[in-house]
Every structure is written in structure tokens, then in C-alpha cells.
Amino acid sequence: MSVYHEPVLVSEVVGFLEPGRGGLFLDGTLGGGGHTAAILAATPRARVLGVDRDPAAIREAERRLAVYEDRFETVEADFADVADRLGAALAGAVLDLGVSSHQIDEVARGFSFRPGSPLDMRMSGRGGVTAAEILNTYAEADLARLLREFGEERRSWPLARRIAARRRESPFEVSEDLVSVLEDLYGHRLSVQDKARVFQALRIEVNRELDSLGRALPALRDRLEPGGVLVVISYHSLEDRRVKNAFREWSRECVCPPELPVCHCRGVALGETLTRKVVRPTAEEVASNPRSRSARLRAWRKAS
Ligand SMILES: C[S@@+](CC[C@H](N)C(=O)[O-])C[C@H]1O[C@@H](n2cnc3c(N)ncnc32)[C@H](O)[C@@H]1O
């Protein structure tokens, strides 16, 4: 176990990937290297390319996994951008989406709503917009859209209006600036879940998370060797729905609209979904690692 991040569903990930087959595996969300460590430890026949946007995660995993240096390489990048650059086909790939415990616990990274946390939330720690810039510059309609779409916020318009009113007085800088707007809107009914949903919406927008996932899924599928396996662990329904729909569509023989009398599409399934039902952590895992409670794993195997 790593204090940096306790990996979730490790034996399930290894079970679906079957690293004993050997070959190159991609860990697109290296984090503290927990899943990569399990793949490398399972067999000397597996090599892993570990990818993360966060340079701190890359450094931590390289330090921790130095003993495997002849079978382990890292790349600092968005996992959506690496598939095209791979030299070899993949025996398997794993995406363990979202942020690591280390990122959440580091107040300076701005992922949590603990007081004093700067509204940053960039996984890479640089480039792009910060959460504060979004709150201070987005049009009300765009704020309302992202709060509704990415946070499933019921009161997206009133909240967007209050954000715009507040920034006219002073710009958003730290988490309590946003929390106080939420407190004004929700009063004593404001729950931790309400705050978490709004912070999640900003994080998704800052890091373009759904866009990365949407680009990565077909790109990784195309880089799998025949029989190769893609495993994705999601932490909220927006991600899980995309993964479920993609795996379902790839596993169908015919994807023609139902009204077409004759099939005009590819006419063959690209592979099979290995998880008929989504895989959740056991009660024991949730008890020992509460942050695993929302994890949902799906796996898909490319046709041989
Ligand atoms: C839940 S943690 C992964 C933990 C890891 N599986 C472990 O066992 O330690 C998610 C990691 O993925 C990274 N990440 C999230 N989205 C990414 C993306 N689109 N491209 C690259 N890295 C990403 C985050 O920076 C974070 O370090």
C-alpha cells in the first residue's frame, strides 16, 4: 500500500488484464503506481508504460517502482494523446479516472473545499484555466451549463447568478469564496454532497475530463492487439455512462439504425464486454478504503 494513493479494485484489474499473457500494458492514470506495481509484480513478462498529467505522480511512481526500471517507462501526458504515439500494440490498458488521494490531500492543489485551498484544480499543475479563472470569467450561461451538466446541480441558474454577483465585489481565489456562495444559496440545508458536486463540476471543466475520456476510449481500443483488454474505473455516472455505452456499442455486431432493412455497417462485433454487470468494490474494501466506495469497473476485450 502507498500513502500517496491506495489503489482500488487491484485484484480485479489484474484479473481482467491477465498480465501473465505478457506484452506491453498501458496505465493511463499512473498516480502512485498502485495498479502498475500489481501488473509488474504479477509476471516478469509484462512491461508497463505509465502515463499521468501530473509531474508529481510521475516522480512518485518512478521512485516507488525504480526496481522495475527495465520494464517500466513513464510519459507525462494526457492519456488521450498517447495512443497514437505508441510504438507497439497494447496487451492491455487501464484507466483509473479522477484524482488521487495525494492530489486531494495537498491543499495547495485546490481539489478540496478545505479552507485556504486555492481554486486551482489543474491536474498538471500548469497551463490551461484554473477553477478561479472559470468562476471569475465565464458567462453566467456557461457557468450554469457546466454546473448542470458536470455537477448535476439542480439550482444551476441561481448559483451561476450568485457567482457572477459575488465576483463583481471581489474575485474568487480560495475554496471558502465559493463555499460561502453555496451557503448563501442553500442555507443550513447545504450538505457535503452539494459542495462535492459543485467542486466536481469545476474539476471536470478545468481538466476537460469528459473530452479526454471520449477521445481516449476509441484511440486505446484501436491500439489494443487482438485479445487485448481495456479496463476503466469510473467514479461518477457521467464517466461510467460513457464507458458503458462505448463498450456496448463496440460489442454489437450491427450498429445500423433499426429502420434500415439491410445491414450497411461493419457487421461484426469489435470485441466483447467482460463485465456484464459493473464491478464494485467489496464491503471490506470500502471499509478499509472509504474513497473506493464510488468506484465502478468495466472491462472489454478486443476480438482475436
Ligand atoms: C485515481 S488516480 C490513479 C491512481 C493509480 N491507479 C494508483 O494506483 O495509484 C488518477 C490519476 O490519473 C491522473 N489523470 C486523470 N486524468 C488524466 C488524463 N486525462 N491523462 C493523464 N492522467 C490523468 C491524475 O493526475 C491522477 O494522478
XYZ file of C-alpha atoms and ligand atoms in Angstrom:
331
model
C 0.000 0.000 0.000
C 1.162 3.530 -0.789
C 0.349 6.551 1.397
C 0.302 8.553 -1.838
C -2.797 6.737 -3.048
C -4.366 3.441 -2.077
C -5.290 1.745 -5.371
C -8.821 0.371 -5.767
C -10.029 -2.941 -7.196
C -6.431 -4.097 -7.712
C -7.029 -7.850 -7.932
C -9.971 -7.221 -10.288
C -7.825 -5.046 -12.583
C -5.098 -7.708 -12.683
C -7.717 -10.431 -13.155
C -9.155 -8.779 -16.268
C -5.837 -7.655 -17.765
C -4.162 -11.058 -17.283
C -0.609 -9.691 -17.404
C 0.678 -13.278 -17.490
C -0.059 -13.160 -21.251
C 2.960 -10.845 -21.441
C 3.430 -7.764 -23.598
C 3.023 -4.017 -23.223
C 0.391 -2.652 -20.826
C -0.601 0.990 -20.572
C -1.504 2.524 -17.224
C -3.060 5.818 -18.373
C -3.578 7.106 -14.835
C -0.352 6.184 -13.085
C -0.964 8.144 -9.848
C 1.066 6.494 -7.090
C 1.674 3.483 -9.340
C -0.506 1.008 -7.420
C -2.041 -0.707 -10.446
C 1.235 -0.644 -12.341
C 3.025 -2.228 -9.369
C 0.487 -5.060 -9.308
C 0.862 -5.684 -13.068
C 4.669 -5.679 -12.891
C 4.718 -7.886 -9.800
C 2.351 -10.425 -11.386
C 4.841 -11.565 -14.017
C 8.270 -10.684 -15.418
C 6.694 -10.931 -18.905
C 4.758 -7.670 -18.598
C 6.063 -4.202 -19.473
C 4.184 -1.060 -18.443
C 4.040 2.414 -19.908
C 2.753 4.678 -17.125
C 1.080 7.937 -18.114
C -0.033 10.831 -15.947
C -0.671 14.529 -16.482
C 0.713 15.289 -13.066
C 4.528 15.522 -12.868
C 4.370 14.827 -9.107
C 2.638 11.498 -9.784
C 5.262 10.553 -12.363
C 8.081 11.328 -9.910
C 6.403 9.335 -7.127
C 5.769 6.272 -9.312
C 9.305 6.358 -10.750
C 10.725 6.466 -7.221
C 8.494 3.693 -5.988
C 8.922 1.404 -8.983
C 12.640 2.013 -9.658
C 13.291 -1.695 -9.121
C 11.351 -2.402 -12.344
C 13.181 0.182 -14.438
C 13.949 -2.283 -17.269
C 10.194 -2.970 -17.727
C 8.672 0.343 -16.735
C 8.632 3.690 -18.523
C 6.702 6.884 -17.885
C 5.257 9.660 -20.000
C 3.858 12.942 -18.700
C 0.815 13.471 -20.915
C -2.946 13.320 -21.216
C -3.873 9.661 -21.693
C -5.999 10.686 -24.689
C -2.870 11.797 -26.545
C -0.556 8.803 -26.112
C -2.269 6.049 -28.119
C -1.144 7.436 -31.473
C 2.453 7.719 -30.292
C 2.852 4.090 -29.149
C 5.498 2.008 -30.873
C 3.803 -1.339 -30.164
C 0.272 -2.696 -29.830
C -1.085 -2.989 -26.304
C -1.815 -6.239 -24.490
C -3.985 -4.171 -22.165
C -4.736 -0.729 -20.811
C -6.193 0.571 -17.567
C -7.717 3.967 -16.785
C -8.454 4.684 -13.119
C -10.157 8.027 -13.610
C -10.289 11.147 -11.473
C -7.780 12.363 -8.935
C -5.513 10.606 -6.451
C -5.710 10.878 -2.673
C -2.426 12.768 -2.780
C -3.894 15.382 -5.102
C -6.977 15.761 -2.879
C -4.930 15.926 0.315
C -2.479 18.564 -0.960
C -4.365 21.733 -0.036
C -2.233 23.810 -2.424
C -3.525 21.854 -5.457
C -7.024 23.168 -4.820
C -9.045 19.974 -5.319
C -10.722 20.035 -1.930
C -13.038 22.503 -0.258
C -10.878 22.731 2.839
C -10.415 26.394 3.870
C -7.398 28.067 2.321
C -7.354 25.794 -0.701
C -6.669 27.922 -3.817
C -9.262 27.410 -6.556
C -6.803 25.785 -8.966
C -7.660 22.081 -9.680
C -5.321 21.606 -12.665
C -4.069 18.009 -12.602
C -0.948 19.044 -14.487
C -0.418 21.973 -12.132
C 0.193 24.300 -15.101
C -1.286 25.579 -18.379
C -4.969 25.910 -19.149
C -7.503 27.625 -16.929
C -7.852 27.309 -13.170
C -11.143 26.907 -11.320
C -10.814 30.519 -10.123
C -10.441 31.774 -13.708
C -13.599 29.903 -14.691
C -15.557 31.388 -11.784
C -14.197 34.870 -12.488
C -14.594 34.968 -16.272
C -17.209 32.516 -17.639
C -20.530 33.958 -18.792
C -23.440 33.117 -16.489
C -24.960 30.795 -19.092
C -21.694 28.831 -19.384
C -21.392 28.565 -15.611
C -24.982 27.319 -15.379
C -24.327 24.760 -18.140
C -21.232 23.281 -16.526
C -22.840 23.199 -13.070
C -25.843 21.374 -14.520
C -24.009 19.028 -16.895
C -20.949 18.155 -14.818
C -22.316 18.612 -11.299
C -25.954 17.646 -11.891
C -26.663 20.800 -9.895
C -30.409 21.357 -9.563
C -30.095 25.096 -8.920
C -27.554 25.791 -11.649
C -29.029 29.135 -12.793
C -29.486 30.726 -9.332
C -25.998 29.546 -8.404
C -24.464 30.936 -11.613
C -26.198 34.261 -10.953
C -24.842 34.413 -7.409
C -21.332 33.567 -8.602
C -21.499 36.429 -11.116
C -22.785 38.837 -8.446
C -20.094 37.832 -5.955
C -17.217 38.297 -8.424
C -18.308 41.859 -9.118
C -17.406 42.575 -5.465
C -14.170 40.583 -5.287
C -12.669 37.807 -7.408
C -12.783 34.154 -6.404
C -9.444 32.955 -5.025
C -9.851 30.238 -2.395
C -12.373 27.485 -1.723
C -14.218 29.360 1.033
C -15.103 32.090 -1.507
C -17.166 29.517 -3.389
C -18.418 27.718 -0.294
C -19.814 30.997 1.070
C -21.840 31.492 -2.142
C -23.197 27.946 -1.742
C -24.047 28.632 1.897
C -25.940 31.762 0.872
C -27.940 29.792 -1.684
C -28.622 26.603 0.288
C -28.581 27.919 3.858
C -28.434 25.254 6.561
C -29.503 22.588 4.056
C -26.098 22.717 2.317
C -24.609 19.231 2.511
C -21.118 17.914 1.880
C -22.519 16.206 -1.241
C -23.799 19.554 -2.584
C -20.337 21.056 -2.187
C -18.668 17.992 -3.669
C -20.871 18.110 -6.789
C -20.059 21.764 -7.474
C -16.336 21.217 -6.933
C -16.527 18.131 -9.162
C -18.154 20.170 -11.945
C -15.331 22.704 -11.855
C -12.667 19.976 -11.805
C -14.202 18.289 -14.849
C -14.251 21.594 -16.744
C -10.714 22.624 -15.704
C -9.237 19.321 -16.854
C -11.610 18.667 -19.796
C -12.065 15.223 -18.266
C -15.011 14.018 -20.343
C -13.370 15.189 -23.545
C -10.190 13.223 -22.671
C -12.181 10.114 -21.850
C -14.234 10.396 -25.043
C -11.090 10.659 -27.180
C -9.126 8.028 -25.273
C -11.653 5.182 -25.432
C -11.646 4.614 -29.224
C -7.950 5.516 -29.524
C -6.931 2.897 -26.937
C -9.323 0.328 -28.415
C -7.624 0.754 -31.785
C -4.164 0.274 -30.229
C -5.078 -2.988 -28.477
C -3.668 -6.150 -30.000
C -6.219 -8.906 -30.812
C -7.415 -10.278 -27.465
C -6.156 -7.150 -25.666
C -8.212 -5.827 -22.746
C -9.291 -2.311 -21.752
C -10.258 -1.739 -18.092
C -11.817 1.524 -16.894
C -12.614 2.503 -13.315
C -15.016 5.465 -13.050
C -16.111 7.421 -10.000
C -19.285 9.125 -11.172
C -22.139 8.389 -13.516
C -21.068 10.866 -16.234
C -17.902 8.852 -16.808
C -19.416 5.433 -16.231
C -22.234 6.077 -18.714
C -19.731 6.931 -21.442
C -17.694 3.794 -20.756
C -20.778 1.572 -20.612
C -22.174 2.957 -23.887
C -18.840 2.683 -25.699
C -18.273 -0.945 -24.628
C -21.873 -1.819 -25.526
C -21.594 -0.246 -28.978
C -18.258 -1.943 -29.730
C -19.685 -5.321 -28.666
C -22.639 -5.185 -31.061
C -22.483 -6.886 -34.456
C -24.750 -4.403 -36.156
C -24.920 -0.705 -35.313
C -27.255 0.287 -38.186
C -30.354 2.329 -37.309
C -33.237 -0.135 -36.650
C -35.266 1.150 -39.636
C -32.613 0.042 -42.199
C -33.811 -3.217 -43.861
C -30.268 -4.330 -44.765
C -27.139 -4.024 -42.667
C -24.707 -1.421 -44.014
C -22.368 -1.139 -41.038
C -19.253 -3.087 -40.031
C -21.478 -6.154 -39.406
C -19.154 -7.680 -36.800
C -18.594 -7.069 -33.133
C -15.233 -5.453 -32.406
C -14.953 -7.438 -29.190
C -16.859 -8.421 -26.069
C -17.747 -6.747 -22.804
C -16.231 -8.800 -19.981
C -18.316 -7.161 -17.242
C -21.991 -7.955 -17.813
C -22.636 -6.105 -14.585
C -20.463 -3.266 -13.384
C -17.897 -4.403 -10.783
C -17.969 -2.581 -7.430
C -15.543 -2.829 -4.501
C -16.470 -5.284 -1.773
C -17.775 -4.063 1.583
C -14.363 -4.992 3.050
C -12.528 -2.823 0.527
C -14.860 0.126 1.162
C -14.406 -0.291 4.920
C -10.615 -0.242 4.637
C -10.511 2.421 1.880
C -13.633 4.631 2.015
C -12.525 6.559 -1.092
C -13.154 3.400 -3.130
C -16.893 3.476 -2.420
C -17.976 5.108 -5.694
C -15.623 3.063 -7.922
C -17.208 1.181 -10.836
C -15.101 -1.041 -13.049
C -15.891 -2.151 -16.609
C -13.703 -4.278 -18.887
C -13.781 -5.028 -22.615
C -11.746 -7.478 -24.738
C -10.890 -6.874 -28.382
C -11.785 -9.706 -30.749
C -8.943 -12.138 -31.532
C -7.321 7.827 -9.231
S -5.691 8.362 -9.584
C -4.909 6.900 -10.159
C -4.288 6.118 -9.060
C -3.451 4.944 -9.525
N -4.230 3.970 -10.254
C -2.741 4.282 -8.359
O -2.904 3.078 -8.200
O -2.043 4.976 -7.615
C -5.890 9.214 -11.102
C -4.587 9.751 -11.689
O -4.813 9.941 -13.066
C -4.331 11.182 -13.481
N -5.177 11.571 -14.595
C -6.503 11.821 -14.584
N -6.942 12.122 -15.815
C -5.862 12.034 -16.633
C -5.671 12.222 -18.038
N -6.658 12.576 -18.840
N -4.438 11.995 -18.542
C -3.405 11.631 -17.725
N -3.515 11.474 -16.393
C -4.740 11.670 -15.855
C -4.404 12.076 -12.267
O -3.426 13.089 -12.340
C -4.137 11.078 -11.138
O -2.763 11.037 -10.803
